Amino acid sequence: MPTFYNFKQDGNTHSFDDVFISADAFRQGNLWVWGRNSYGSLGINDSGSRSAPVTTFAGGTNWKSSFSTGGQTEAIKTDGTLWVWGYGGYGALGDNGGGNRNTPVTTFAGGTNWKQVSTGAAIKTDGTLWVWGGNNGEAQLGNNDTTARSVPVTTFAGGTNWKSVSCGFYHNAAIKTDGTLWVWGANNATSIGINGGGGSISTPVTTFAGGTNWKQVTCGYLTTAAIKTDGTLWTWGYDYLPGPPGNAGILGNNIFGGSRATPVTTFAGGTNWKQVTNNDLFSYSATKTDGTLWIWGRNAYGQLGINDTTDRATPVTTFAGGTNWKSVGGCAAIEYIDPVL
């Protein structure tokens, strides 16, 4: 059943099936943030954590998309500008400085044609891929060296057909418009899925699985998860935590510990996975086309939302249940505002 509105132009009643409205008209809105704020990652001009959503210090109702993880936040406005705040060590904010920022600032590169952003990487509307921040000796910037960059630079691979990008702690992954999946950075315990462990890959390469039907990808600490256009969910890398207990079932393959050198499907299987995201480097969340929300991995602080603190090595539904989950992400969200018509 469509939702009906009485549009101002002619006073008649129409459904949204009757009209075309730019998608950006629905995506603009307030930017809300919450959670830990040690490095000013909430952008509210202080370092106090918030247990309930608050708007950023920058304000405004023209935020289009956001990404928040690892002590920093990035967001794009409807005017195409890219804003960053939070932890600024190793040039992580791309603003040509090394200090933390507790309010949003634009990257040094500037511009009004930014399309999609992750932590330390972004894609422009012209299809170019840009990276910045620490290289940690692991070559995770993909520009053929291990030198940190405090301003955005293009990857060594170049090209103008990059579609989406995701950044992990030591490695990155991106999908091109032709459906190919590319990875680079640390290959500790096969975290980038090229069928070999150890060393680093300083320029983007395709995964061992190959294929031209990759739809979406997300990176964690030493693991990666991705969805294909056929709706299957794949994971690879090393189920490892830097502290006890040492593993948390992050790969979702019903095993605590161990690694996978090439992409494998999760224990849950299925062909109706819609979107997957890494939560806190050590756990994942995913939605299915039936509207259900699934999570797995580390749960020491209850981050899986299943009413306990036990890690899960296979995807499980949240305690809230339901079949009306639309999308999932980190601790930042855009409030959609209906357009004025």
CSV table of N, CA, C and O in Angstrom, one decimal, residues 291-336:
chain,number,residue,atom,x,y,z
A,291,GLY,N,14.3,-8.7,5.9
A,291,GLY,CA,14.2,-7.7,6.9
A,291,GLY,C,14.8,-8.2,8.3
A,291,GLY,O,14.6,-7.4,9.3
A,292,THR,N,15.4,-9.3,8.4
A,292,THR,CA,15.9,-9.8,9.7
A,292,THR,C,17.4,-9.3,9.8
A,292,THR,O,18.1,-9.0,8.8
A,293,LEU,N,17.8,-9.1,11.1
A,293,LEU,CA,19.1,-8.6,11.4
A,293,LEU,C,19.9,-9.7,12.1
A,293,LEU,O,19.5,-10.2,13.1
A,294,TRP,N,21.1,-9.9,11.6
A,294,TRP,CA,22.0,-11.0,12.2
A,294,TRP,C,23.3,-10.4,12.6
A,294,TRP,O,23.9,-9.5,12.0
A,295,ILE,N,23.9,-11.0,13.7
A,295,ILE,CA,25.2,-10.6,14.2
A,295,ILE,C,26.0,-11.8,14.7
A,295,ILE,O,25.5,-12.8,15.0
A,296,TRP,N,27.3,-11.6,14.7
A,296,TRP,CA,28.2,-12.6,15.2
A,296,TRP,C,29.6,-12.0,15.6
A,296,TRP,O,29.9,-10.9,15.2
A,297,GLY,N,30.4,-12.8,16.3
A,297,GLY,CA,31.7,-12.4,16.8
A,297,GLY,C,31.8,-12.0,18.2
A,297,GLY,O,31.0,-12.5,19.1
A,298,ARG,N,32.6,-11.0,18.5
A,298,ARG,CA,32.8,-10.6,19.9
A,298,ARG,C,31.6,-10.0,20.6
A,298,ARG,O,30.9,-9.2,19.9
A,299,ASN,N,31.4,-10.3,21.8
A,299,ASN,CA,30.2,-9.8,22.5
A,299,ASN,C,30.5,-9.5,24.0
A,299,ASN,O,29.6,-9.5,24.8
A,300,ALA,N,31.7,-9.1,24.3
A,300,ALA,CA,32.1,-8.9,25.7
A,300,ALA,C,31.4,-7.8,26.3
A,300,ALA,O,31.1,-7.7,27.6
A,301,TYR,N,30.9,-6.8,25.5
A,301,TYR,CA,30.2,-5.6,26.1
A,301,TYR,C,28.7,-5.6,25.7
A,301,TYR,O,28.0,-4.6,25.8
A,302,GLY,N,28.2,-6.8,25.2
A,302,GLY,CA,26.9,-6.9,24.8
A,302,GLY,C,26.6,-6.2,23.4
A,302,GLY,O,25.5,-5.9,23.1
A,303,GLN,N,27.7,-6.1,22.6
A,303,GLN,CA,27.5,-5.3,21.4
A,303,GLN,C,26.7,-6.1,20.3
A,303,GLN,O,26.4,-5.6,19.3
A,304,LEU,N,26.5,-7.4,20.5
A,304,LEU,CA,25.7,-8.2,19.6
A,304,LEU,C,24.2,-8.0,19.8
A,304,LEU,O,23.4,-8.4,18.9
A,305,GLY,N,23.8,-7.4,20.9
A,305,GLY,CA,22.4,-7.1,21.1
A,305,GLY,C,21.5,-8.3,21.3
A,305,GLY,O,20.3,-8.4,20.9
A,306,ILE,N,22.1,-9.4,21.9
A,306,ILE,CA,21.4,-10.6,22.1
A,306,ILE,C,21.1,-10.9,23.6
A,306,ILE,O,20.8,-12.1,24.0
A,307,ASN,N,21.2,-9.9,24.4
A,307,ASN,CA,20.8,-10.0,25.8
A,307,ASN,C,21.7,-10.8,26.7
A,307,ASN,O,21.4,-11.4,27.7
A,308,ASP,N,23.0,-11.0,26.2
A,308,ASP,CA,24.0,-11.6,27.0
A,308,ASP,C,25.4,-11.1,26.6
A,308,ASP,O,25.4,-10.2,25.7
A,309,THR,N,26.5,-11.6,27.1
A,309,THR,CA,27.8,-11.2,26.7
A,309,THR,C,28.7,-12.4,26.2
A,309,THR,O,29.9,-12.4,26.3
A,310,THR,N,28.0,-13.3,25.6
A,310,THR,CA,28.7,-14.5,25.1
A,310,THR,C,29.0,-14.3,23.6
A,310,THR,O,28.1,-14.0,22.8
A,311,ASP,N,30.2,-14.6,23.2
A,311,ASP,CA,30.6,-14.5,21.8
A,311,ASP,C,29.8,-15.5,21.0
A,311,ASP,O,29.4,-16.6,21.5
A,312,ARG,N,29.6,-15.2,19.7
A,312,ARG,CA,29.0,-16.1,18.8
A,312,ARG,C,29.8,-16.4,17.5
A,312,ARG,O,30.3,-15.4,16.9
A,313,ALA,N,30.0,-17.7,17.2
A,313,ALA,CA,30.8,-18.0,16.0
A,313,ALA,C,29.9,-18.3,14.8
A,313,ALA,O,30.5,-18.6,13.7
A,314,THR,N,28.6,-18.1,14.9
A,314,THR,CA,27.7,-18.2,13.8
A,314,THR,C,26.7,-17.1,13.9
A,314,THR,O,26.4,-16.6,15.0
A,315,PRO,N,26.3,-16.6,12.7
A,315,PRO,CA,25.3,-15.5,12.8
A,315,PRO,C,24.0,-15.9,13.5
A,315,PRO,O,23.5,-17.0,13.3
A,316,VAL,N,23.5,-15.0,14.4
A,316,VAL,CA,22.3,-15.2,15.1
A,316,VAL,C,21.5,-13.9,15.1
A,316,VAL,O,22.0,-12.8,14.8
A,317,THR,N,20.2,-14.0,15.2
A,317,THR,CA,19.4,-12.8,15.2
A,317,THR,C,19.5,-12.0,16.5
A,317,THR,O,19.8,-12.6,17.6
A,318,THR,N,19.2,-10.8,16.5
A,318,THR,CA,19.3,-10.0,17.7
A,318,THR,C,18.1,-10.3,18.7
A,318,THR,O,17.1,-10.9,18.3
A,319,PHE,N,18.3,-10.0,19.9
A,319,PHE,CA,17.2,-10.2,20.9
A,319,PHE,C,15.9,-9.6,20.6
A,319,PHE,O,14.8,-10.1,20.8
A,320,ALA,N,16.0,-8.4,19.9
A,320,ALA,CA,14.8,-7.7,19.5
A,320,ALA,C,14.0,-8.4,18.4
A,320,ALA,O,12.8,-8.2,18.3
A,321,GLY,N,14.7,-9.2,17.6
A,321,GLY,CA,14.0,-9.9,16.6
A,321,GLY,C,13.4,-9.0,15.5
A,321,GLY,O,13.9,-7.9,15.3
A,322,GLY,N,12.3,-9.4,14.9
A,322,GLY,CA,11.7,-8.6,13.9
A,322,GLY,C,12.1,-8.8,12.5
A,322,GLY,O,13.1,-9.4,12.2
A,323,THR,N,11.3,-8.4,11.6
A,323,THR,CA,11.6,-8.6,10.1
A,323,THR,C,11.5,-7.2,9.4
A,323,THR,O,11.2,-7.2,8.2
A,324,ASN,N,11.7,-6.1,10.1
A,324,ASN,CA,11.6,-4.8,9.5
A,324,ASN,C,12.9,-4.0,9.6
A,324,ASN,O,12.9,-2.8,9.7
A,325,TRP,N,14.1,-4.7,9.7
A,325,TRP,CA,15.4,-4.1,9.7
A,325,TRP,C,15.8,-3.7,8.3
A,325,TRP,O,15.7,-4.5,7.4
A,326,LYS,N,16.2,-2.4,8.1
A,326,LYS,CA,16.5,-1.9,6.8
A,326,LYS,C,18.0,-1.9,6.5
A,326,LYS,O,18.4,-2.3,5.4
A,327,SER,N,18.8,-1.3,7.4
A,327,SER,CA,20.2,-1.2,7.2
A,327,SER,C,20.9,-1.2,8.5
A,327,SER,O,20.3,-0.9,9.5
A,328,VAL,N,22.2,-1.4,8.5
A,328,VAL,CA,23.0,-1.4,9.8
A,328,VAL,C,24.3,-0.8,9.6
A,328,VAL,O,24.9,-0.8,8.5
A,329,GLY,N,24.8,-0.1,10.6
A,329,GLY,CA,26.1,0.6,10.5
A,329,GLY,C,26.7,0.8,11.9
A,329,GLY,O,26.3,0.2,12.9
A,330,GLY,N,27.7,1.7,12.0
A,330,GLY,CA,28.3,2.1,13.3
A,330,GLY,C,27.4,3.1,14.1
A,330,GLY,O,26.2,3.2,13.8
A,331,CYS,N,28.1,3.7,15.0
A,331,CYS,CA,27.4,4.6,15.9
A,331,CYS,C,27.2,6.0,15.4
A,331,CYS,O,27.6,7.0,16.0
A,332,ALA,N,26.6,6.1,14.2
A,332,ALA,CA,26.3,7.4,13.6
A,332,ALA,C,25.2,7.2,12.6
A,332,ALA,O,25.2,6.2,11.9
A,333,ALA,N,24.3,8.2,12.5
A,333,ALA,CA,23.1,8.0,11.7
A,333,ALA,C,22.6,9.3,11.1
A,333,ALA,O,22.7,10.3,11.8
A,334,ILE,N,22.1,9.3,9.9
A,334,ILE,CA,21.5,10.5,9.3
A,334,ILE,C,20.0,10.4,9.5
A,334,ILE,O,19.3,9.4,9.3
A,335,GLU,N,19.4,11.5,10.0
A,335,GLU,CA,17.9,11.6,10.2
A,335,GLU,C,17.3,12.0,8.9
A,335,GLU,O,17.6,13.2,8.4
A,336,TYR,N,16.6,11.2,8.2
A,336,TYR,CA,16.0,11.5,6.9
A,336,TYR,C,14.8,12.6,7.2
A,336,TYR,O,14.1,12.5,8.1
